[in-house]
Amino acid sequence: MSITAIELPLFPLDVVLFPGTVMPLHIFEPRYRQMIQDCQRTQKPFGIVLTKPESVYLHEVPYSVGTMVQMRNVERMEDGRFTLMAIGTRRFRIVSQHRDRPYLSATVEPFMDDPEPAQILTLPMAQACGLFRNYLEMLLEAASEDSSYADLPEDPEDLSYFIAYFLEVQNETKQRLLEGTSTQERLRDEINILRREVPFMRQILSKNLPEDRSMLN
């Protein structure tokens, strides 16, 4: 399979977006308003990349792997700001960066997981699904939200991205998951994280339970 490099506008943020996940965006800086207008005019996507901690305003330094985005529900306000839904589509790796526009852009190439036999993914996928369902239910309970949720992705790679996006971990950990090239390893890393987080969440909820019950008596 040939690798095709393309030119892509970049939106550095303090967040890691994964393929198959959705993020609402509020675009207010003039440089990124211009980026959205350029993407609309050319009907091309842009890329979301995590900003490195040492970055300074107007000279953001991105990590080398990010996620390409399609725009949906784009609305322009009277003052020129935009709101939109960013849908992650696929990963890319930055080959070279350019600052010849108000916003950062780059030449990027596709970045994909290595092929793996389906049979080695069956067990980690099942383990990750079970742990993540418990984790998600407790997160929703802690936020007093409805515990109903959509079915999890059935494809192992898609599932690994979905879990990574919703984990309450540092961005550097999420970036490491984004940069991995093995679905199996990504799922196993998430299993290890969830095995730590699920008992922790359960403990927090159990500590809050007596107080909640006392308020009802």
Coordinates of N, CA and C in Angstrom, one line a residue:
M1 N 0.8 -1.2 0.0 CA 0.0 0.0 0.0 C 0.9 1.2 0.0
S2 N 0.7 2.1 -1.0 CA 1.5 3.3 -1.1 C 1.0 4.4 0.0
I3 N 2.0 5.1 0.4 CA 1.7 6.2 1.4 C 1.7 7.5 0.7
T4 N 0.5 8.2 0.8 CA 0.4 9.5 0.1 C 0.4 10.6 1.2
A5 N 1.3 11.5 1.0 CA 1.4 12.7 1.9 C 0.5 13.8 1.4
I6 N -0.1 14.5 2.3 CA -1.0 15.6 1.9 C -0.7 16.8 2.8
E7 N -1.1 18.0 2.4 CA -1.0 19.2 3.1 C -2.2 19.4 4.0
L8 N -2.0 19.6 5.3 CA -3.1 19.6 6.3 C -3.0 20.8 7.2
P9 N -4.0 21.7 7.4 CA -4.0 22.6 8.4 C -4.1 21.9 9.8
L10 N -3.4 22.5 10.8 CA -3.3 21.9 12.1 C -3.9 22.8 13.2
F11 N -4.6 22.2 14.1 CA -5.2 22.9 15.2 C -4.7 22.3 16.5
P12 N -3.6 22.9 17.0 CA -3.0 22.4 18.3 C -3.9 22.7 19.5
L13 N -4.2 21.7 20.3 CA -5.0 21.8 21.4 C -4.4 21.1 22.6
D14 N -5.0 21.4 23.8 CA -4.6 20.6 25.0 C -5.5 19.4 25.2
V15 N -5.6 18.6 24.1 CA -6.6 17.5 24.1 C -6.1 16.5 23.0
V16 N -6.4 15.2 23.2 CA -6.1 14.2 22.3 C -7.4 13.6 21.7
L17 N -7.6 13.8 20.4 CA -8.7 13.2 19.7 C -8.4 11.9 19.0
F18 N -9.3 11.0 19.0 CA -9.0 9.7 18.4 C -10.0 9.5 17.2
P19 N -9.6 8.6 16.3 CA -10.5 8.3 15.2 C -11.8 7.7 15.7
G20 N -13.0 8.1 15.1 CA -14.2 7.6 15.6 C -14.9 8.3 16.7
T21 N -14.2 9.3 17.3 CA -14.8 10.1 18.4 C -15.1 11.5 18.0
V22 N -15.9 12.1 18.8 CA -16.5 13.4 18.4 C -16.2 14.5 19.5
M23 N -15.9 15.7 19.0 CA -15.6 16.8 20.0 C -16.2 18.1 19.5
P24 N -17.0 18.7 20.4 CA -17.5 20.1 20.0 C -16.4 21.1 20.1
L25 N -16.3 22.0 19.2 CA -15.3 23.0 19.2 C -15.9 24.4 19.1
H26 N -15.3 25.4 19.8 CA -15.7 26.8 19.7 C -14.5 27.5 19.2
I27 N -14.6 28.0 18.0 CA -13.5 28.7 17.3 C -13.6 30.2 17.4
F28 N -12.7 30.8 18.2 CA -12.8 32.2 18.4 C -11.5 33.0 18.0
E29 N -10.3 32.4 18.0 CA -9.1 33.1 17.6 C -9.2 33.4 16.1
P30 N -8.8 34.6 15.7 CA -8.8 34.9 14.2 C -8.1 34.0 13.3
R31 N -6.9 33.4 13.8 CA -6.1 32.5 12.9 C -6.9 31.2 12.6
Y32 N -7.7 30.8 13.6 CA -8.4 29.5 13.4 C -9.8 29.8 12.8
R33 N -10.3 31.0 12.9 CA -11.4 31.3 12.1 C -11.1 31.2 10.6
Q34 N -9.9 31.8 10.3 CA -9.4 31.7 8.9 C -9.2 30.3 8.5
M35 N -8.7 29.4 9.4 CA -8.5 28.0 9.1 C -9.8 27.4 8.7
I36 N -10.9 27.6 9.5 CA -12.2 27.0 9.2 C -12.7 27.5 7.9
Q37 N -12.5 28.8 7.6 CA -13.0 29.4 6.3 C -12.3 28.7 5.2
D38 N -10.9 28.5 5.3 CA -10.1 27.9 4.2 C -10.6 26.5 4.0
C39 N -10.8 25.7 5.1 CA -11.3 24.4 5.0 C -12.7 24.3 4.3
Q40 N -13.5 25.2 4.6 CA -14.8 25.2 4.0 C -14.7 25.5 2.5
R41 N -13.9 26.5 2.2 CA -13.7 26.9 0.8 C -13.1 25.8 -0.1
T42 N -12.1 25.1 0.5 CA -11.4 24.0 -0.3 C -12.1 22.6 0.0
Q43 N -13.0 22.6 0.9 CA -13.7 21.3 1.2 C -12.7 20.2 1.7
K44 N -11.7 20.7 2.5 CA -10.7 19.8 3.0 C -10.7 19.7 4.5
P45 N -10.2 18.6 5.1 CA -10.2 18.5 6.6 C -9.1 19.3 7.2
F46 N -9.1 19.3 8.5 CA -7.9 19.7 9.3 C -7.5 18.7 10.3
G47 N -6.4 18.9 11.0 CA -5.9 17.9 11.9 C -5.9 18.5 13.3
I48 N -6.3 17.7 14.3 CA -6.1 18.1 15.7 C -4.9 17.4 16.3
V49 N -4.0 18.2 16.9 CA -2.8 17.6 17.5 C -2.6 18.1 18.9
L50 N -2.1 17.3 19.8 CA -1.8 17.7 21.1 C -0.6 18.6 21.2
T51 N -0.7 19.7 21.9 CA 0.3 20.7 22.1 C 1.3 20.2 23.2
K52 N 2.6 20.3 22.9 CA 3.6 19.9 23.9 C 3.6 20.9 25.0
P53 N 3.9 20.5 26.2 CA 3.9 21.4 27.4 C 4.8 22.6 27.3
E54 N 5.9 22.5 26.5 CA 6.8 23.6 26.4 C 6.4 24.7 25.4
S55 N 5.3 24.5 24.8 CA 4.8 25.4 23.8 C 4.5 26.8 24.4
V56 N 4.6 27.8 23.5 CA 4.2 29.1 23.9 C 3.2 29.6 22.9
Y57 N 2.4 30.6 23.3 CA 1.3 31.1 22.5 C 1.8 31.6 21.2
L58 N 1.1 31.2 20.1 CA 1.4 31.6 18.7 C 2.6 30.8 18.1
H59 N 3.3 30.0 19.0 CA 4.4 29.2 18.5 C 4.2 27.8 19.1
E60 N 3.0 27.2 19.0 CA 2.7 25.9 19.6 C 3.6 24.8 18.9
V61 N 4.0 23.9 19.7 CA 4.8 22.8 19.2 C 4.0 21.5 19.3
P62 N 3.5 20.9 18.3 CA 2.7 19.8 18.4 C 3.4 18.4 18.5
Y63 N 2.8 17.4 19.1 CA 3.3 16.1 18.9 C 3.2 15.6 17.5
S64 N 3.9 14.6 17.1 CA 4.1 14.3 15.7 C 2.9 13.5 15.1
V65 N 2.1 12.9 16.0 CA 0.9 12.1 15.5 C -0.4 12.8 16.0
G66 N -1.3 13.0 15.1 CA -2.6 13.6 15.4 C -3.7 12.8 14.7
T67 N -4.9 13.5 14.7 CA -6.1 12.8 14.1 C -6.7 13.8 13.1
M68 N -7.0 13.3 11.9 CA -7.7 14.1 10.9 C -9.1 14.3 11.3
V69 N -9.7 15.4 10.9 CA -11.1 15.8 11.4 C -11.9 16.2 10.2
Q70 N -13.2 15.7 10.3 CA -14.2 16.2 9.4 C -15.1 17.1 10.2
M71 N -15.6 18.2 9.6 CA -16.4 19.2 10.3 C -17.9 18.9 10.0
R72 N -18.7 19.0 11.1 CA -20.1 18.8 11.0 C -20.8 19.9 11.8
N73 N -22.0 20.3 11.4 CA -22.8 21.2 12.1 C -22.1 22.6 12.3
V74 N -21.4 23.0 11.2 CA -20.7 24.3 11.4 C -21.6 25.5 11.4
E75 N -21.5 26.3 12.4 CA -22.3 27.5 12.5 C -21.4 28.7 12.7
R76 N -21.7 29.8 11.9 CA -20.9 31.0 12.1 C -21.7 32.0 12.8
M77 N -21.2 32.6 13.9 CA -21.9 33.6 14.6 C -21.7 35.0 14.0
E78 N -22.5 35.9 14.5 CA -22.5 37.3 13.9 C -21.1 37.9 14.1
D79 N -20.4 37.6 15.2 CA -19.1 38.2 15.4 C -18.0 37.5 14.8
G80 N -18.3 36.4 14.0 CA -17.2 35.7 13.2 C -16.7 34.4 13.9
R81 N -17.2 34.2 15.1 CA -16.8 32.9 15.7 C -17.5 31.8 15.1
F82 N -17.0 30.5 15.3 CA -17.6 29.3 14.7 C -17.8 28.3 15.9
T83 N -18.9 27.6 15.7 CA -19.1 26.4 16.5 C -19.3 25.2 15.6
L84 N -18.7 24.1 15.9 CA -18.8 22.9 15.1 C -18.6 21.6 15.9
M85 N -18.9 20.5 15.2 CA -18.6 19.2 15.8 C -17.4 18.6 15.0
A86 N -16.3 18.3 15.6 CA -15.2 17.7 15.0 C -15.2 16.2 15.1
I87 N -15.2 15.5 14.0 CA -15.3 14.0 14.0 C -14.0 13.5 13.6
G88 N -13.3 12.7 14.5 CA -12.0 12.1 14.1 C -12.2 11.0 13.1
T89 N -11.4 11.1 12.1 CA -11.5 10.1 11.0 C -10.3 9.1 11.0
R90 N -9.1 9.6 10.9 CA -7.9 8.7 10.8 C -6.7 9.4 11.3
R91 N -5.7 8.7 11.7 CA -4.5 9.2 12.3 C -3.5 9.6 11.2
F92 N -2.6 10.6 11.5 CA -1.6 11.0 10.6 C -0.3 11.2 11.4
R93 N 0.8 11.2 10.7 CA 2.1 11.6 11.2 C 2.6 12.8 10.5
I94 N 3.1 13.8 11.2 CA 3.7 15.0 10.6 C 5.0 14.7 10.0
V95 N 5.2 15.1 8.7 CA 6.5 14.9 8.0 C 7.2 16.2 8.1
S96 N 6.6 17.4 7.9 CA 7.2 18.7 8.0 C 6.2 19.7 8.3
Q97 N 6.6 20.8 9.0 CA 5.6 21.8 9.5 C 5.9 23.1 8.7
H98 N 4.8 23.9 8.5 CA 4.9 25.1 7.8 C 4.2 26.2 8.5
R99 N 4.8 27.4 8.5 CA 4.2 28.6 9.2 C 4.0 29.7 8.2
D100 N 3.6 29.4 7.0 CA 3.4 30.4 6.0 C 2.0 31.0 5.9
R101 N 1.2 30.5 6.9 CA -0.2 31.0 7.0 C -0.4 31.5 8.4
P102 N -1.5 32.1 8.7 CA -1.8 32.6 10.1 C -1.8 31.4 11.1
Y103 N -2.1 30.2 10.6 CA -2.2 29.0 11.4 C -1.1 28.0 11.0
L104 N -0.8 27.1 11.9 CA 0.2 26.1 11.5 C -0.4 25.1 10.6
S105 N 0.4 24.7 9.6 CA 0.0 23.6 8.7 C 1.2 22.6 8.5
A106 N 0.9 21.5 7.9 CA 2.0 20.5 7.8 C 1.8 19.6 6.6
T107 N 2.8 19.0 6.2 CA 2.8 17.8 5.3 C 2.7 16.6 6.2
V108 N 1.6 15.8 5.9 CA 1.4 14.7 6.8 C 1.2 13.4 6.0
E109 N 1.4 12.2 6.6 CA 1.2 11.0 5.9 C 0.4 10.1 6.8
P110 N -0.4 9.1 6.2 CA -1.2 8.2 7.1 C -0.4 7.5 8.1
F111 N -1.0 7.2 9.2 CA -0.3 6.5 10.3 C -1.3 5.4 10.8
M112 N -0.9 4.2 10.6 CA -1.8 3.1 10.9 C -1.2 2.0 11.8
D113 N -2.1 1.2 12.4 CA -1.7 0.1 13.2 C -1.1 -1.0 12.3
D114 N -0.2 -1.8 12.8 CA 0.3 -2.9 12.0 C -0.8 -4.0 12.0
P115 N -0.9 -4.8 10.9 CA -1.9 -5.9 10.8 C -1.6 -6.9 11.9
E116 N -2.7 -7.4 12.5 CA -2.5 -8.4 13.6 C -3.6 -9.5 13.3
P117 N -3.3 -10.8 13.6 CA -4.4 -11.8 13.5 C -5.6 -11.6 14.4
A118 N -6.8 -11.8 13.9 CA -8.0 -11.5 14.6 C -8.0 -12.3 15.9
Q119 N -7.5 -13.5 15.9 CA -7.6 -14.4 17.1 C -6.9 -13.9 18.3
I120 N -5.8 -13.1 18.1 CA -5.1 -12.6 19.2 C -5.7 -11.4 19.9
L121 N -6.8 -10.9 19.2 CA -7.4 -9.7 19.7 C -8.7 -10.0 20.4
T122 N -9.2 -11.3 20.3 CA -10.5 -11.6 20.9 C -10.5 -11.5 22.4
L123 N -9.5 -12.0 23.1 CA -9.5 -12.0 24.6 C -9.3 -10.6 25.1
P124 N -8.2 -9.8 24.6 CA -8.1 -8.5 25.2 C -9.3 -7.6 24.9
M125 N -10.0 -7.8 23.7 CA -11.2 -7.0 23.4 C -12.3 -7.3 24.4
A126 N -12.5 -8.6 24.7 CA -13.5 -8.9 25.7 C -13.2 -8.4 27.1
Q127 N -12.0 -8.5 27.5 CA -11.6 -8.0 28.8 C -11.8 -6.5 28.9
A128 N -11.3 -5.8 27.8 CA -11.4 -4.3 27.8 C -12.9 -3.9 27.8
C129 N -13.7 -4.6 27.0 CA -15.2 -4.3 27.0 C -15.8 -4.4 28.4
G130 N -15.5 -5.5 29.1 CA -16.1 -5.7 30.4 C -15.7 -4.6 31.4
L131 N -14.4 -4.3 31.4 CA -13.9 -3.4 32.4 C -14.4 -2.0 32.0
F132 N -14.4 -1.6 30.7 CA -14.8 -0.3 30.4 C -16.3 0.0 30.6
R133 N -17.2 -1.1 30.5 CA -18.6 -0.9 30.8 C -18.7 -0.5 32.3
N134 N -18.0 -1.2 33.1 CA -18.1 -0.9 34.5 C -17.6 0.5 34.8
Y135 N -16.5 0.8 34.2 CA -15.9 2.1 34.4 C -16.8 3.3 33.9
L136 N -17.4 3.1 32.8 CA -18.3 4.1 32.2 C -19.6 4.2 33.1
E137 N -20.1 3.1 33.6 CA -21.3 3.2 34.4 C -21.0 4.0 35.7
M138 N -19.8 3.8 36.3 CA -19.4 4.5 37.5 C -19.2 6.0 37.2
L139 N -18.6 6.3 36.1 CA -18.4 7.7 35.7 C -19.7 8.4 35.6
L140 N -20.7 7.7 35.0 CA -22.0 8.3 34.8 C -22.7 8.5 36.1
E141 N -22.5 7.5 37.0 CA -23.2 7.5 38.3 C -22.6 8.7 39.1
A142 N -21.3 8.8 39.0 CA -20.6 9.9 39.8 C -21.1 11.3 39.3
A143 N -21.4 11.4 38.0 CA -21.9 12.6 37.4 C -23.4 12.8 37.5
S144 N -24.1 11.8 38.1 CA -25.5 11.7 38.2 C -26.2 11.8 36.8
E145 N -25.6 11.0 35.9 CA -26.1 11.0 34.5 C -26.8 9.6 34.3
D146 N -27.6 9.5 33.3 CA -28.2 8.3 32.9 C -27.2 7.3 32.5
S147 N -27.3 6.0 33.1 CA -26.3 5.0 32.8 C -26.5 4.3 31.5
S148 N -27.5 4.7 30.7 CA -27.6 4.1 29.4 C -26.6 4.7 28.4
Y149 N -26.1 3.8 27.5 CA -25.1 4.3 26.6 C -25.2 3.5 25.3
A150 N -24.6 4.0 24.3 CA -24.6 3.3 23.0 C -23.7 2.1 23.1
D151 N -24.0 1.2 22.1 CA -23.2 0.0 22.1 C -21.7 0.4 21.7
L152 N -20.8 -0.4 22.3 CA -19.4 -0.1 22.0 C -19.0 -0.6 20.6
P153 N -18.0 0.0 20.1 CA -17.5 -0.5 18.7 C -17.2 -2.0 18.7
E154 N -17.5 -2.6 17.6 CA -17.3 -4.0 17.5 C -15.9 -4.3 16.9
D155 N -15.3 -3.4 16.2 CA -14.0 -3.6 15.6 C -12.9 -3.3 16.7
P156 N -12.0 -4.2 16.9 CA -11.0 -4.0 18.0 C -10.2 -2.7 18.0
E157 N -9.8 -2.3 16.8 CA -9.1 -1.0 16.7 C -10.0 0.2 17.1
D158 N -11.2 0.2 16.5 CA -12.1 1.2 16.9 C -12.4 1.2 18.4
L159 N -12.6 0.1 19.0 CA -12.8 0.0 20.4 C -11.7 0.6 21.2
S160 N -10.5 0.3 20.8 CA -9.3 0.8 21.5 C -9.2 2.3 21.4
Y161 N -9.6 2.9 20.3 CA -9.7 4.4 20.2 C -10.8 4.9 21.1
F162 N -11.9 4.3 21.1 CA -13.1 4.7 21.9 C -12.8 4.8 23.4
I163 N -12.2 3.7 23.8 CA -11.8 3.6 25.3 C -10.8 4.6 25.6
A164 N -9.8 4.8 24.8 CA -8.7 5.7 25.0 C -9.2 7.1 25.2
Y165 N -10.2 7.5 24.4 CA -10.7 8.9 24.4 C -11.4 9.2 25.7
F166 N -12.1 8.2 26.2 CA -12.9 8.4 27.4 C -12.2 8.1 28.7
L167 N -11.0 7.6 28.7 CA -10.3 7.4 29.9 C -9.9 8.7 30.6
E168 N -10.1 8.7 31.9 CA -9.7 9.9 32.7 C -8.2 9.8 33.1
V169 N -7.3 10.0 32.1 CA -5.9 9.9 32.3 C -5.2 11.1 31.7
Q170 N -4.0 11.3 32.0 CA -3.3 12.5 31.5 C -3.2 12.5 30.0
N171 N -3.1 13.6 29.4 CA -3.0 13.7 27.9 C -1.7 13.0 27.4
E172 N -0.7 13.0 28.1 CA 0.6 12.3 27.7 C 0.3 10.8 27.5
T173 N -0.5 10.3 28.4 CA -0.8 8.8 28.4 C -1.7 8.6 27.1
K174 N -2.7 9.5 26.9 CA -3.6 9.3 25.7 C -2.7 9.5 24.4
Q175 N -1.8 10.4 24.4 CA -1.0 10.5 23.2 C -0.1 9.3 23.0
R176 N 0.4 8.6 24.0 CA 1.1 7.4 23.8 C 0.2 6.3 23.2
L177 N -1.1 6.3 23.7 CA -2.0 5.3 23.1 C -2.3 5.7 21.6
L178 N -2.4 6.9 21.3 CA -2.6 7.4 19.9 C -1.4 7.0 19.0
E179 N -0.2 7.1 19.6 CA 1.0 6.8 18.8 C 1.3 5.3 18.6
G180 N 0.6 4.5 19.4 CA 0.9 3.0 19.3 C 0.5 2.5 17.9
T181 N 1.2 1.4 17.5 CA 0.9 0.8 16.2 C 0.4 -0.6 16.3
S182 N 0.0 -1.0 17.6 CA -0.5 -2.4 17.8 C -1.8 -2.2 18.5
T183 N -2.9 -2.7 17.9 CA -4.2 -2.7 18.6 C -4.2 -3.6 19.8
Q184 N -3.5 -4.7 19.8 CA -3.4 -5.6 20.9 C -2.7 -4.9 22.1
E185 N -1.6 -4.2 21.8 CA -0.9 -3.6 22.9 C -1.7 -2.4 23.5
R186 N -2.4 -1.7 22.6 CA -3.3 -0.6 23.1 C -4.4 -1.1 24.0
L187 N -5.0 -2.2 23.6 CA -6.1 -2.7 24.4 C -5.5 -3.2 25.8
R188 N -4.3 -3.9 25.7 CA -3.8 -4.4 27.0 C -3.3 -3.2 27.9
D189 N -2.8 -2.1 27.3 CA -2.5 -1.0 28.1 C -3.8 -0.4 28.8
E190 N -4.9 -0.4 28.0 CA -6.1 0.1 28.6 C -6.7 -0.8 29.6
I191 N -6.5 -2.1 29.5 CA -6.9 -3.0 30.5 C -6.2 -2.8 31.8
N192 N -4.9 -2.6 31.7 CA -4.1 -2.3 32.9 C -4.5 -1.0 33.6
I193 N -4.8 0.0 32.8 CA -5.3 1.3 33.3 C -6.7 1.1 34.0
L194 N -7.6 0.4 33.3 CA -8.9 0.2 33.9 C -8.9 -0.7 35.1
R195 N -8.0 -1.6 35.2 CA -7.9 -2.5 36.4 C -7.5 -1.6 37.6
R196 N -6.8 -0.5 37.4 CA -6.4 0.4 38.5 C -7.6 1.3 38.7
E197 N -8.2 1.8 37.7 CA -9.2 2.9 37.8 C -10.6 2.4 38.3
V198 N -11.0 1.2 37.9 CA -12.3 0.7 38.3 C -12.4 0.5 39.8
P199 N -11.4 -0.1 40.5 CA -11.5 -0.2 42.0 C -11.5 1.2 42.6
F200 N -10.7 2.1 42.0 CA -10.5 3.4 42.6 C -11.9 4.2 42.5
M201 N -12.5 4.1 41.4 CA -13.9 4.7 41.2 C -14.9 4.1 42.1
R202 N -14.8 2.7 42.3 CA -15.8 2.1 43.2 C -15.6 2.5 44.6
Q203 N -14.3 2.7 45.0 CA -14.0 3.2 46.4 C -14.6 4.6 46.6
I204 N -14.4 5.4 45.6 CA -14.9 6.8 45.7 C -16.4 6.8 45.9
L205 N -17.1 6.0 45.0 CA -18.5 6.0 45.1 C -19.0 5.4 46.4
S206 N -18.3 4.4 46.9 CA -18.8 3.8 48.2 C -18.6 4.8 49.4
K207 N -17.6 5.6 49.3 CA -17.4 6.6 50.4 C -18.5 7.7 50.3
N208 N -19.0 8.0 49.2 CA -20.0 9.0 49.1 C -21.4 8.4 49.4
L209 N -21.5 7.1 49.3 CA -22.8 6.5 49.5 C -23.5 6.7 50.9
P210 N -22.7 6.5 52.0 CA -23.4 6.7 53.3 C -23.9 8.1 53.5
E211 N -23.1 9.1 53.0 CA -23.5 10.5 53.1 C -24.8 10.7 52.3
D212 N -24.9 10.2 51.1 CA -26.1 10.3 50.3 C -27.3 9.7 51.0
R213 N -27.1 8.5 51.6 CA -28.2 7.8 52.3 C -28.7 8.6 53.5
S214 N -27.7 9.2 54.3 CA -28.1 9.9 55.5 C -28.9 11.1 55.2
M215 N -28.7 11.7 54.0 CA -29.5 12.8 53.6 C -31.0 12.4 53.3
L216 N -31.2 11.1 53.0 CA -32.6 10.7 52.7 C -33.3 10.3 54.0
N217 N -32.6 10.1 55.1 CA -33.3 9.7 56.4 C -33.8 10.9 57.2

